[in-house]
mmCIF file of C-alpha atoms in Angstrom:
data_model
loop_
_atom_site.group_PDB
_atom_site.id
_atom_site.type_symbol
_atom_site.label_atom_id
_atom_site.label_comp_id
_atom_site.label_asym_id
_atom_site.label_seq_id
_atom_site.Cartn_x
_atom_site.Cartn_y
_atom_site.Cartn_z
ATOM 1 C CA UNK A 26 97.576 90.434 112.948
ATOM 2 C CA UNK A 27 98.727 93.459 111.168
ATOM 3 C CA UNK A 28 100.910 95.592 112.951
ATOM 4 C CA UNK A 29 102.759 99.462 112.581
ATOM 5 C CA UNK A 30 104.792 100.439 115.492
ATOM 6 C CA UNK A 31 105.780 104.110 115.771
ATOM 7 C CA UNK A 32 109.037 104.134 118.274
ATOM 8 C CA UNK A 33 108.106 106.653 120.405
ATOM 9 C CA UNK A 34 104.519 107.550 121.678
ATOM 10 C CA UNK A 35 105.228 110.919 123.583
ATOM 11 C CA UNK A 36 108.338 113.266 122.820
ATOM 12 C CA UNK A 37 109.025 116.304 124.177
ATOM 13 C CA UNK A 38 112.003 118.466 122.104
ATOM 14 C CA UNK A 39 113.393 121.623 122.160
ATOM 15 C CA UNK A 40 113.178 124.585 119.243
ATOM 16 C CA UNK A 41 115.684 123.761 117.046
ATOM 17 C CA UNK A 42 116.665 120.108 117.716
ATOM 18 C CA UNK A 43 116.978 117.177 114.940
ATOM 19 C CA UNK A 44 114.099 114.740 115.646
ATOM 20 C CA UNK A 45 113.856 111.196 114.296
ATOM 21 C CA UNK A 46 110.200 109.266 114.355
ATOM 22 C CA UNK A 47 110.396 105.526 113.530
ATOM 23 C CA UNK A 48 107.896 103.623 112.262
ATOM 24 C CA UNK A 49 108.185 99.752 111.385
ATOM 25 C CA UNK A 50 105.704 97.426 109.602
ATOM 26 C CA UNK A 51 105.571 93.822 109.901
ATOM 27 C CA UNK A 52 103.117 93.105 107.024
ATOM 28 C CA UNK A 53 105.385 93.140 104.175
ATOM 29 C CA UNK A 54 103.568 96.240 102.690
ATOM 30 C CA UNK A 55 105.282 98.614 99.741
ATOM 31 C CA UNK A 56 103.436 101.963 100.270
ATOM 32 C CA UNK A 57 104.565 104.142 103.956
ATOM 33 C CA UNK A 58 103.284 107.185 104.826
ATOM 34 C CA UNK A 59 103.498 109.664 107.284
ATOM 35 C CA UNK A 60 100.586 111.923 108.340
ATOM 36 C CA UNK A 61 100.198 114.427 110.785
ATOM 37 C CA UNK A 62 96.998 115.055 112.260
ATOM 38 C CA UNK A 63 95.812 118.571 114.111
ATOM 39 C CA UNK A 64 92.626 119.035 115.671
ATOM 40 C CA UNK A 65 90.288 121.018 112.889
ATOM 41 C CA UNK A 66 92.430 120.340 110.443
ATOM 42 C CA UNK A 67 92.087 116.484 110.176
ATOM 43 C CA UNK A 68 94.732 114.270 108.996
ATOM 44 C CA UNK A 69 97.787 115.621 106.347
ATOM 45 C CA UNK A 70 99.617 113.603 103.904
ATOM 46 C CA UNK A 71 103.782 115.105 104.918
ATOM 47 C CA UNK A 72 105.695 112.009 102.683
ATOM 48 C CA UNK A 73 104.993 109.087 101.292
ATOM 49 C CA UNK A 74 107.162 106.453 99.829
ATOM 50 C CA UNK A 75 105.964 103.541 97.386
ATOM 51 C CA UNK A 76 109.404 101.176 97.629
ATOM 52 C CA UNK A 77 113.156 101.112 99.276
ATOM 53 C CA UNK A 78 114.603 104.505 98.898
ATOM 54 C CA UNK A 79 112.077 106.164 96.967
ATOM 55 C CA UNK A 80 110.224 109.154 98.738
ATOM 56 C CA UNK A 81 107.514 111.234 97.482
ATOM 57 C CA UNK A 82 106.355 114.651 99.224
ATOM 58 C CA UNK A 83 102.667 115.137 99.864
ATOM 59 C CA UNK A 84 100.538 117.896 100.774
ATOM 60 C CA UNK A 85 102.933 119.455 103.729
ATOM 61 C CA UNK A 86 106.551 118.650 103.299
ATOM 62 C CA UNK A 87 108.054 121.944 104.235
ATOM 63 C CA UNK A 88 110.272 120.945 107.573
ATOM 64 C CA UNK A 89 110.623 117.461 107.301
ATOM 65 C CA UNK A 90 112.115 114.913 105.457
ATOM 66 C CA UNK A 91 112.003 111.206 105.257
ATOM 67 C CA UNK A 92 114.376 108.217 104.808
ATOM 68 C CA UNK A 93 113.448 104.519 103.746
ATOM 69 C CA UNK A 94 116.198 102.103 103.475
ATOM 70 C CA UNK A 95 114.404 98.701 104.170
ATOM 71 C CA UNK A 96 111.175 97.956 103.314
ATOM 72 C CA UNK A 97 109.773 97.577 106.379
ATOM 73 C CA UNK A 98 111.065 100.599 107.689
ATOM 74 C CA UNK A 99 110.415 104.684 107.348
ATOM 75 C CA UNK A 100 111.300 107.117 109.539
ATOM 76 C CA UNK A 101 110.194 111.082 109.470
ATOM 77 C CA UNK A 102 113.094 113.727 110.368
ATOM 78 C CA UNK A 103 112.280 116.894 111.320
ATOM 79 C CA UNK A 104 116.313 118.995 111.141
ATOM 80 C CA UNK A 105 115.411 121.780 113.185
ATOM 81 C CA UNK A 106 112.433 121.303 115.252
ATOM 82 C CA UNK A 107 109.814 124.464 115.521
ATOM 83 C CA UNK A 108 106.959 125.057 117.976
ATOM 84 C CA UNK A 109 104.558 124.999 114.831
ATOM 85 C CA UNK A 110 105.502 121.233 114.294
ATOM 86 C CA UNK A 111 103.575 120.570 117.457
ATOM 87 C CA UNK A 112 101.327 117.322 116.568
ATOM 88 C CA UNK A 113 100.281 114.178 116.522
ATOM 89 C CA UNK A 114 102.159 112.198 114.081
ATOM 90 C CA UNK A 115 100.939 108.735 111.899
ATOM 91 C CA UNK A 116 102.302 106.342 110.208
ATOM 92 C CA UNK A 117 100.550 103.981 107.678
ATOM 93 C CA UNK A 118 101.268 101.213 105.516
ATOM 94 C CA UNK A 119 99.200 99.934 102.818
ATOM 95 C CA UNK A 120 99.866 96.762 100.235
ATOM 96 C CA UNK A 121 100.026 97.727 96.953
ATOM 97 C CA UNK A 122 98.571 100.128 94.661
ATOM 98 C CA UNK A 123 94.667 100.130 94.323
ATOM 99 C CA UNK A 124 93.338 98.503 97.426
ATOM 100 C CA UNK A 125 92.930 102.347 99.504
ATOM 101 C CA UNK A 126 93.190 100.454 103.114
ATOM 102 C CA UNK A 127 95.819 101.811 105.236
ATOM 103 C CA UNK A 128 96.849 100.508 108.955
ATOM 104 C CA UNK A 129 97.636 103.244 111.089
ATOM 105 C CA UNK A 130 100.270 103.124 113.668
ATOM 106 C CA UNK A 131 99.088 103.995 117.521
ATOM 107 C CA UNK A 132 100.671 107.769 116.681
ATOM 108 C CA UNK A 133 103.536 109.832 118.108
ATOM 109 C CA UNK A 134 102.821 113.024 119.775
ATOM 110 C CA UNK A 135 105.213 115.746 120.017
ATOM 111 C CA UNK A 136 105.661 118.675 121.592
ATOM 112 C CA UNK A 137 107.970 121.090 120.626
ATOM 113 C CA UNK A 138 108.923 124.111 123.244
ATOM 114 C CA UNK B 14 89.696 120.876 94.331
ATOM 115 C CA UNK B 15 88.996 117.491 95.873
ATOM 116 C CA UNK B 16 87.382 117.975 99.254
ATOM 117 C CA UNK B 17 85.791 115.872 101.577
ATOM 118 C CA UNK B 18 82.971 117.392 104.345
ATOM 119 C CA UNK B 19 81.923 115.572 107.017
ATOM 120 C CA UNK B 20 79.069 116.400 109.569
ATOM 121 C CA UNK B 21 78.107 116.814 111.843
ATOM 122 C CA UNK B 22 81.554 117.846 113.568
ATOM 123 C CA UNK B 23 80.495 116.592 116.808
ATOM 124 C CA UNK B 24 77.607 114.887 118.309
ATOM 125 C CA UNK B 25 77.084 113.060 122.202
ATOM 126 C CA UNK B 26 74.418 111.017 121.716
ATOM 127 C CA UNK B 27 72.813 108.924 124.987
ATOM 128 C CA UNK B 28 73.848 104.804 125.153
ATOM 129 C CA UNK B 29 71.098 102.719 123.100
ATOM 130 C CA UNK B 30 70.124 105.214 120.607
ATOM 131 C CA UNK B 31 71.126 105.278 117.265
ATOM 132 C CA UNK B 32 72.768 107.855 115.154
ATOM 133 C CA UNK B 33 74.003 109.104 111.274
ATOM 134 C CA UNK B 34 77.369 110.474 110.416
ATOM 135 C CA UNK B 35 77.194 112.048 106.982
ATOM 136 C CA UNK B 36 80.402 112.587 104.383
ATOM 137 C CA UNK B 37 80.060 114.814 101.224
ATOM 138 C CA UNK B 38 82.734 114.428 98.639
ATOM 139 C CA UNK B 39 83.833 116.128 95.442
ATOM 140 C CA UNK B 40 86.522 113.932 94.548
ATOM 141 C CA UNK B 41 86.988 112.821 90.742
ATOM 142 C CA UNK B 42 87.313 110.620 89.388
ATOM 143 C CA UNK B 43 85.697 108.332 92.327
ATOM 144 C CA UNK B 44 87.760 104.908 93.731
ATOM 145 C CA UNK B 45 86.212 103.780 96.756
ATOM 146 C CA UNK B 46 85.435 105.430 100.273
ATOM 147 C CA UNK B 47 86.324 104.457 103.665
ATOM 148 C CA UNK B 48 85.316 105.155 107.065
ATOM 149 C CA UNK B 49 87.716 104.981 109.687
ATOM 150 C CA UNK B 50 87.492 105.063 113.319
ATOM 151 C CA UNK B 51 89.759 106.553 115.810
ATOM 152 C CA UNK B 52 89.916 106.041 119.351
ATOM 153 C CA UNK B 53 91.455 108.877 121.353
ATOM 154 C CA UNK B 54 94.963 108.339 121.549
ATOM 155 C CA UNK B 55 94.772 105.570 118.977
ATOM 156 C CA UNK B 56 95.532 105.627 115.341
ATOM 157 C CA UNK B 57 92.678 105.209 113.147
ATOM 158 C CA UNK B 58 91.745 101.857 112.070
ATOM 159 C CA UNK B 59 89.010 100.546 108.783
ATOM 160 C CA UNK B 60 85.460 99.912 109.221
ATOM 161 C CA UNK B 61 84.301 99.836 106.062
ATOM 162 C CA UNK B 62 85.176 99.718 102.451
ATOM 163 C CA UNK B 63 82.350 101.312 99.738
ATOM 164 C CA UNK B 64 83.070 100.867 96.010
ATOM 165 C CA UNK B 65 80.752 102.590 93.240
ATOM 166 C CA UNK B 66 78.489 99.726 92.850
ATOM 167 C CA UNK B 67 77.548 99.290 96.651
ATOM 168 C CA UNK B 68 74.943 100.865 98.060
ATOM 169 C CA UNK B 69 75.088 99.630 101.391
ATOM 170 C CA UNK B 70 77.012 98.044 104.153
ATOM 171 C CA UNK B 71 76.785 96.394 107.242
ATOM 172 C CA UNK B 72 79.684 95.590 109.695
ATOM 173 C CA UNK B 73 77.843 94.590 113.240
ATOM 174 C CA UNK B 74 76.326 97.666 114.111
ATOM 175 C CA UNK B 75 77.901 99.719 111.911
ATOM 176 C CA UNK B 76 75.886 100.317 108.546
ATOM 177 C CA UNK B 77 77.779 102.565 105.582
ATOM 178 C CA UNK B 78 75.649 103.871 102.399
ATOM 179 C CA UNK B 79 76.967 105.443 99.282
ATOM 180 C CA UNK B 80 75.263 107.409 96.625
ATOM 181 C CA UNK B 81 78.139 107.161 93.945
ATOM 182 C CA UNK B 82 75.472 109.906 92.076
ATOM 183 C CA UNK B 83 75.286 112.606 94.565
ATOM 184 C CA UNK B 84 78.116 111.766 96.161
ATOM 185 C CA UNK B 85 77.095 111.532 99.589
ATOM 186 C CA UNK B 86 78.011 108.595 102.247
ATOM 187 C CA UNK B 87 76.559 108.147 105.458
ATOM 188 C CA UNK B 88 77.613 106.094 108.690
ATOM 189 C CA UNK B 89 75.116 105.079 110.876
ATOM 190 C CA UNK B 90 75.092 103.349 114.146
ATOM 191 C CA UNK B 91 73.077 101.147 115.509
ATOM 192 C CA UNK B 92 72.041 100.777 119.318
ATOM 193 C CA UNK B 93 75.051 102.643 120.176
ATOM 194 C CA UNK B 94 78.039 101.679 123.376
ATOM 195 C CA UNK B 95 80.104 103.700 125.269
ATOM 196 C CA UNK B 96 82.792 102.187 123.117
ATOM 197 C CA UNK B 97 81.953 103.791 120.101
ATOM 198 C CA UNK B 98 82.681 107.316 121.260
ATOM 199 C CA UNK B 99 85.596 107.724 118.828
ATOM 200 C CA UNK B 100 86.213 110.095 116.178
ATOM 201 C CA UNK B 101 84.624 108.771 112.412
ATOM 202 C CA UNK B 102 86.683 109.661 109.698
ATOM 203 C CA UNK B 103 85.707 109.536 105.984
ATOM 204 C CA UNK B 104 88.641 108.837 103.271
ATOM 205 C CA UNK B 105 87.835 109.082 99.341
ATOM 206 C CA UNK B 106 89.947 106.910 97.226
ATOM 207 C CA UNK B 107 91.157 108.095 93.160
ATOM 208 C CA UNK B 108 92.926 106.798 90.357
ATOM 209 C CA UNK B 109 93.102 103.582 91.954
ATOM 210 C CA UNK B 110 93.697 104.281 95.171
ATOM 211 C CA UNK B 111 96.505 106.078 95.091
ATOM 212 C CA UNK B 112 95.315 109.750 96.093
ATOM 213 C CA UNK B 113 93.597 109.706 99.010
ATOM 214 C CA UNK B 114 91.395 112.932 100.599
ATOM 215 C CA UNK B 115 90.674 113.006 104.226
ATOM 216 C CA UNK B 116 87.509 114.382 105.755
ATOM 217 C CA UNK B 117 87.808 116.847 108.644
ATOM 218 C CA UNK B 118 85.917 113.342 110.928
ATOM 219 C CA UNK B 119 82.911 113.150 113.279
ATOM 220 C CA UNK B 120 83.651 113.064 117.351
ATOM 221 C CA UNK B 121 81.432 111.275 118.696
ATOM 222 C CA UNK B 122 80.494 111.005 122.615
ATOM 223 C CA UNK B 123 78.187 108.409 123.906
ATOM 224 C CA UNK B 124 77.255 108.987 127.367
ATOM 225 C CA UNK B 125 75.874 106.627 129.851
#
Protein backbone atom coordinates (compact mmCIF):
# COMPACT_ATOMS: atom_id res chain seq x y z
CA UNK A 1 0.00 0.00 0.00
CA UNK A 2 1.02 3.46 -0.82
CA UNK A 3 1.95 5.50 1.90
CA UNK A 4 2.95 9.61 2.75
CA UNK A 5 3.61 10.29 6.31
CA UNK A 6 3.64 13.94 7.40
CA UNK A 7 5.76 13.96 10.92
CA UNK A 8 3.65 15.84 12.85
CA UNK A 9 -0.26 15.92 12.80
CA UNK A 10 -0.98 18.91 15.25
CA UNK A 11 1.63 21.81 16.01
CA UNK A 12 1.15 24.59 17.90
CA UNK A 13 4.12 27.55 17.38
CA UNK A 14 4.70 30.80 18.35
CA UNK A 15 4.87 34.21 15.97
CA UNK A 16 8.09 34.23 14.78
CA UNK A 17 9.53 30.71 15.29
CA UNK A 18 11.39 28.46 12.48
CA UNK A 19 9.03 25.53 11.74
CA UNK A 20 10.03 22.32 9.96
CA UNK A 21 7.07 19.88 8.41
CA UNK A 22 8.33 16.45 7.24
CA UNK A 23 6.87 14.48 4.90
CA UNK A 24 8.26 10.95 3.71
CA UNK A 25 7.09 8.67 0.84
CA UNK A 26 7.64 5.10 0.61
CA UNK A 27 6.52 4.59 -3.04
CA UNK A 28 9.56 5.53 -4.81
CA UNK A 29 7.75 8.55 -6.46
CA UNK A 30 9.82 11.69 -8.23
CA UNK A 31 7.23 14.55 -8.00
CA UNK A 32 6.54 16.11 -3.91
CA UNK A 33 4.43 18.69 -3.19
CA UNK A 34 3.26 20.64 -0.54
CA UNK A 35 -0.25 22.18 -0.36
CA UNK A 36 -1.97 24.06 2.06
CA UNK A 37 -5.54 23.90 2.31
CA UNK A 38 -8.00 26.76 4.02
CA UNK A 39 -11.55 26.41 4.33
CA UNK A 40 -13.17 28.53 1.16
CA UNK A 41 -10.23 28.68 -0.38
CA UNK A 42 -9.63 24.94 -1.25
CA UNK A 43 -6.33 23.43 -1.63
CA UNK A 44 -2.92 25.73 -2.76
CA UNK A 45 0.02 24.53 -4.58
CA UNK A 46 3.16 26.42 -1.91
CA UNK A 47 6.34 24.15 -3.65
CA UNK A 48 6.79 21.49 -5.56
CA UNK A 49 9.84 19.55 -6.44
CA UNK A 50 10.19 17.03 -9.51
CA UNK A 51 13.76 15.22 -8.31
CA UNK A 52 16.65 15.40 -5.40
CA UNK A 53 17.38 18.98 -4.78
CA UNK A 54 15.37 20.59 -7.28
CA UNK A 55 12.44 22.85 -5.96
CA UNK A 56 9.94 24.70 -7.85
CA UNK A 57 7.56 27.49 -6.24
CA UNK A 58 3.86 27.28 -6.97
CA UNK A 59 1.01 29.44 -6.57
CA UNK A 60 1.87 30.74 -2.76
CA UNK A 61 5.50 30.59 -1.91
CA UNK A 62 5.85 33.83 -0.07
CA UNK A 63 6.96 32.54 3.70
CA UNK A 64 8.12 29.27 3.13
CA UNK A 65 10.65 27.40 1.66
CA UNK A 66 11.41 23.83 0.96
CA UNK A 67 14.37 21.38 1.05
CA UNK A 68 14.67 17.87 -0.75
CA UNK A 69 17.79 16.00 -0.28
CA UNK A 70 16.64 12.29 -0.75
CA UNK A 71 14.13 11.25 -2.83
CA UNK A 72 11.89 10.07 -0.59
CA UNK A 73 11.98 12.93 1.49
CA UNK A 74 10.63 16.86 1.46
CA UNK A 75 10.18 18.92 4.11
CA UNK A 76 8.34 22.60 4.15
CA UNK A 77 10.13 25.43 6.39
CA UNK A 78 8.38 28.19 7.37
CA UNK A 79 11.69 30.87 8.97
CA UNK A 80 9.57 33.03 10.87
CA UNK A 81 6.24 31.71 11.61
CA UNK A 82 3.08 34.32 11.28
CA UNK A 83 -0.50 33.97 12.55
CA UNK A 84 -1.61 34.17 8.76
CA UNK A 85 0.24 30.77 8.14
CA UNK A 86 -2.46 29.21 10.24
CA UNK A 87 -3.53 25.90 8.17
CA UNK A 88 -3.80 22.71 7.34
CA UNK A 89 -0.83 21.55 5.54
CA UNK A 90 -0.46 18.44 2.63
CA UNK A 91 1.87 16.67 1.28
CA UNK A 92 1.63 14.61 -2.00
CA UNK A 93 3.62 12.46 -4.08
CA UNK A 94 2.92 11.44 -7.49
CA UNK A 95 5.08 8.98 -10.02
CA UNK A 96 6.14 10.58 -12.86
CA UNK A 97 5.08 13.14 -15.20
CA UNK A 98 1.62 12.61 -16.96
CA UNK A 99 -0.31 10.22 -14.81
CA UNK A 100 -2.21 13.48 -12.56
CA UNK A 101 -2.80 10.97 -9.39
CA UNK A 102 -1.40 12.27 -6.28
CA UNK A 103 -1.45 10.43 -2.65
CA UNK A 104 -2.04 12.78 -0.04
CA UNK A 105 -0.48 12.56 3.29
CA UNK A 106 -3.06 12.47 6.51
CA UNK A 107 -2.13 16.53 6.81
CA UNK A 108 -0.43 18.68 9.45
CA UNK A 109 -2.34 21.34 11.13
CA UNK A 110 -0.81 24.29 12.59
CA UNK A 111 -1.56 26.88 14.58
CA UNK A 112 0.37 29.76 14.86
CA UNK A 113 -0.29 32.32 18.01
CA UNK B 1 -7.36 31.95 -16.14
CA UNK B 2 -7.80 28.26 -15.42
CA UNK B 3 -10.53 27.82 -12.85
CA UNK B 4 -12.33 25.08 -11.57
CA UNK B 5 -16.18 25.58 -9.88
CA UNK B 6 -17.67 23.13 -8.05
CA UNK B 7 -21.33 23.00 -6.66
CA UNK B 8 -23.07 22.81 -4.87
CA UNK B 9 -20.72 23.99 -1.87
CA UNK B 10 -22.53 21.98 0.55
CA UNK B 11 -25.32 19.59 0.64
CA UNK B 12 -26.74 16.98 3.79
CA UNK B 13 -28.58 14.69 2.09
CA UNK B 14 -30.72 11.78 4.23
CA UNK B 15 -28.95 7.91 4.24
CA UNK B 16 -30.32 5.88 1.06
CA UNK B 17 -30.90 8.63 -1.27
CA UNK B 18 -28.85 9.51 -3.97
CA UNK B 19 -27.18 12.67 -4.97
CA UNK B 20 -24.99 14.83 -7.91
CA UNK B 21 -21.91 16.84 -7.27
CA UNK B 22 -21.23 19.01 -10.29
CA UNK B 23 -17.53 20.53 -11.42
CA UNK B 24 -17.24 23.26 -14.17
CA UNK B 25 -13.82 23.80 -15.60
CA UNK B 26 -12.09 26.24 -17.91
CA UNK B 27 -8.86 24.70 -18.01
CA UNK B 28 -6.90 24.44 -21.48
CA UNK B 29 -5.67 22.63 -22.89
CA UNK B 30 -7.66 19.59 -21.08
CA UNK B 31 -5.52 16.31 -19.46
CA UNK B 32 -7.73 14.38 -17.40
CA UNK B 33 -9.99 15.17 -14.24
CA UNK B 34 -10.13 13.70 -10.92
CA UNK B 35 -12.36 13.55 -8.08
CA UNK B 36 -11.02 13.23 -4.80
CA UNK B 37 -12.48 12.56 -1.53
CA UNK B 38 -11.57 13.86 1.79
CA UNK B 39 -12.52 12.69 5.04
CA UNK B 40 -12.40 15.28 7.82
CA UNK B 41 -9.14 15.25 9.23
CA UNK B 42 -7.85 13.05 6.44
CA UNK B 43 -5.92 13.93 3.39
CA UNK B 44 -7.70 13.53 0.26
CA UNK B 45 -7.47 10.35 -1.51
CA UNK B 46 -8.58 9.31 -5.72
CA UNK B 47 -11.84 8.07 -6.72
CA UNK B 48 -11.81 8.44 -10.06
CA UNK B 49 -9.76 9.17 -13.07
CA UNK B 50 -11.76 10.82 -16.41
CA UNK B 51 -9.73 11.23 -19.63
CA UNK B 52 -11.28 13.09 -22.82
CA UNK B 53 -12.61 10.05 -24.38
CA UNK B 54 -14.67 8.74 -21.30
CA UNK B 55 -17.87 9.59 -20.77
CA UNK B 56 -18.61 7.76 -17.81
CA UNK B 57 -17.45 5.97 -14.76
CA UNK B 58 -18.36 3.73 -12.22
CA UNK B 59 -16.37 2.91 -8.98
CA UNK B 60 -19.05 0.97 -6.54
CA UNK B 61 -21.39 3.54 -5.91
CA UNK B 62 -19.64 6.21 -7.08
CA UNK B 63 -20.47 7.14 -10.85
CA UNK B 64 -18.20 10.19 -12.58
CA UNK B 65 -19.34 11.75 -16.13
CA UNK B 66 -17.41 14.09 -18.30
CA UNK B 67 -18.48 16.26 -21.13
CA UNK B 68 -14.88 16.98 -22.55
CA UNK B 69 -17.27 19.60 -24.91
CA UNK B 70 -18.87 21.70 -22.35
CA UNK B 71 -16.64 21.00 -19.93
CA UNK B 72 -18.70 19.95 -17.19
CA UNK B 73 -18.14 16.72 -14.79
CA UNK B 74 -20.47 15.43 -12.43
CA UNK B 75 -20.16 12.97 -9.33
CA UNK B 76 -22.98 11.18 -8.38
CA UNK B 77 -23.75 8.85 -5.61
CA UNK B 78 -25.59 6.15 -5.38
CA UNK B 79 -27.76 4.88 -2.31
CA UNK B 80 -25.69 6.98 -0.17
CA UNK B 81 -23.84 5.87 3.76
CA UNK B 82 -23.02 7.77 6.53
CA UNK B 83 -19.51 7.14 5.36
CA UNK B 84 -19.59 9.15 2.48
CA UNK B 85 -20.07 12.45 4.27
CA UNK B 86 -16.66 13.77 3.17
CA UNK B 87 -15.69 16.68 1.27
CA UNK B 88 -15.58 15.90 -2.96
CA UNK B 89 -12.96 17.61 -4.57
CA UNK B 90 -12.56 18.07 -8.37
CA UNK B 91 -8.80 18.37 -9.86
CA UNK B 92 -8.25 19.26 -13.74
CA UNK B 93 -5.14 17.89 -15.18
CA UNK B 94 -2.90 20.02 -18.31
CA UNK B 95 -0.04 19.59 -20.40
CA UNK B 96 0.26 16.18 -19.28
CA UNK B 97 -0.44 16.32 -16.01
CA UNK B 98 1.77 18.50 -14.81
CA UNK B 99 -0.44 21.68 -13.86
CA UNK B 100 -3.00 20.80 -11.82
CA UNK B 101 -6.24 23.28 -10.77
CA UNK B 102 -8.16 22.53 -7.69
CA UNK B 103 -11.87 23.08 -7.28
CA UNK B 104 -13.10 24.94 -4.20
CA UNK B 105 -14.87 20.81 -3.25
CA UNK B 106 -18.38 19.71 -2.24
CA UNK B 107 -19.07 18.94 1.77
CA UNK B 108 -21.18 16.60 1.95
CA UNK B 109 -23.32 15.43 5.17
CA UNK B 110 -25.32 12.31 5.17
CA UNK B 111 -27.47 12.04 8.08
CA UNK B 112 -29.08 9.06 9.54
Amino acid sequence: DVKVTQSSRYLVKRTGEKVFLECVQDMDHENMFWYRQDPGLGLRLIYFSYDVKMKEKGDIPEGYSVSREKKERFSLILESASTNQTSMYLCASSLGVGTGELFFGEGSRLTVL
Amino acid sequence: KNQVEQSPQSLIILEGKNCTLQCNYTVSPFSNLRWYKQDTGRGPVSLTIMTFSENTKSNGRYTATLDADTKQSSLHITASQLSDSASYICVVSQNAGNMLTFGGGTRLMVKP
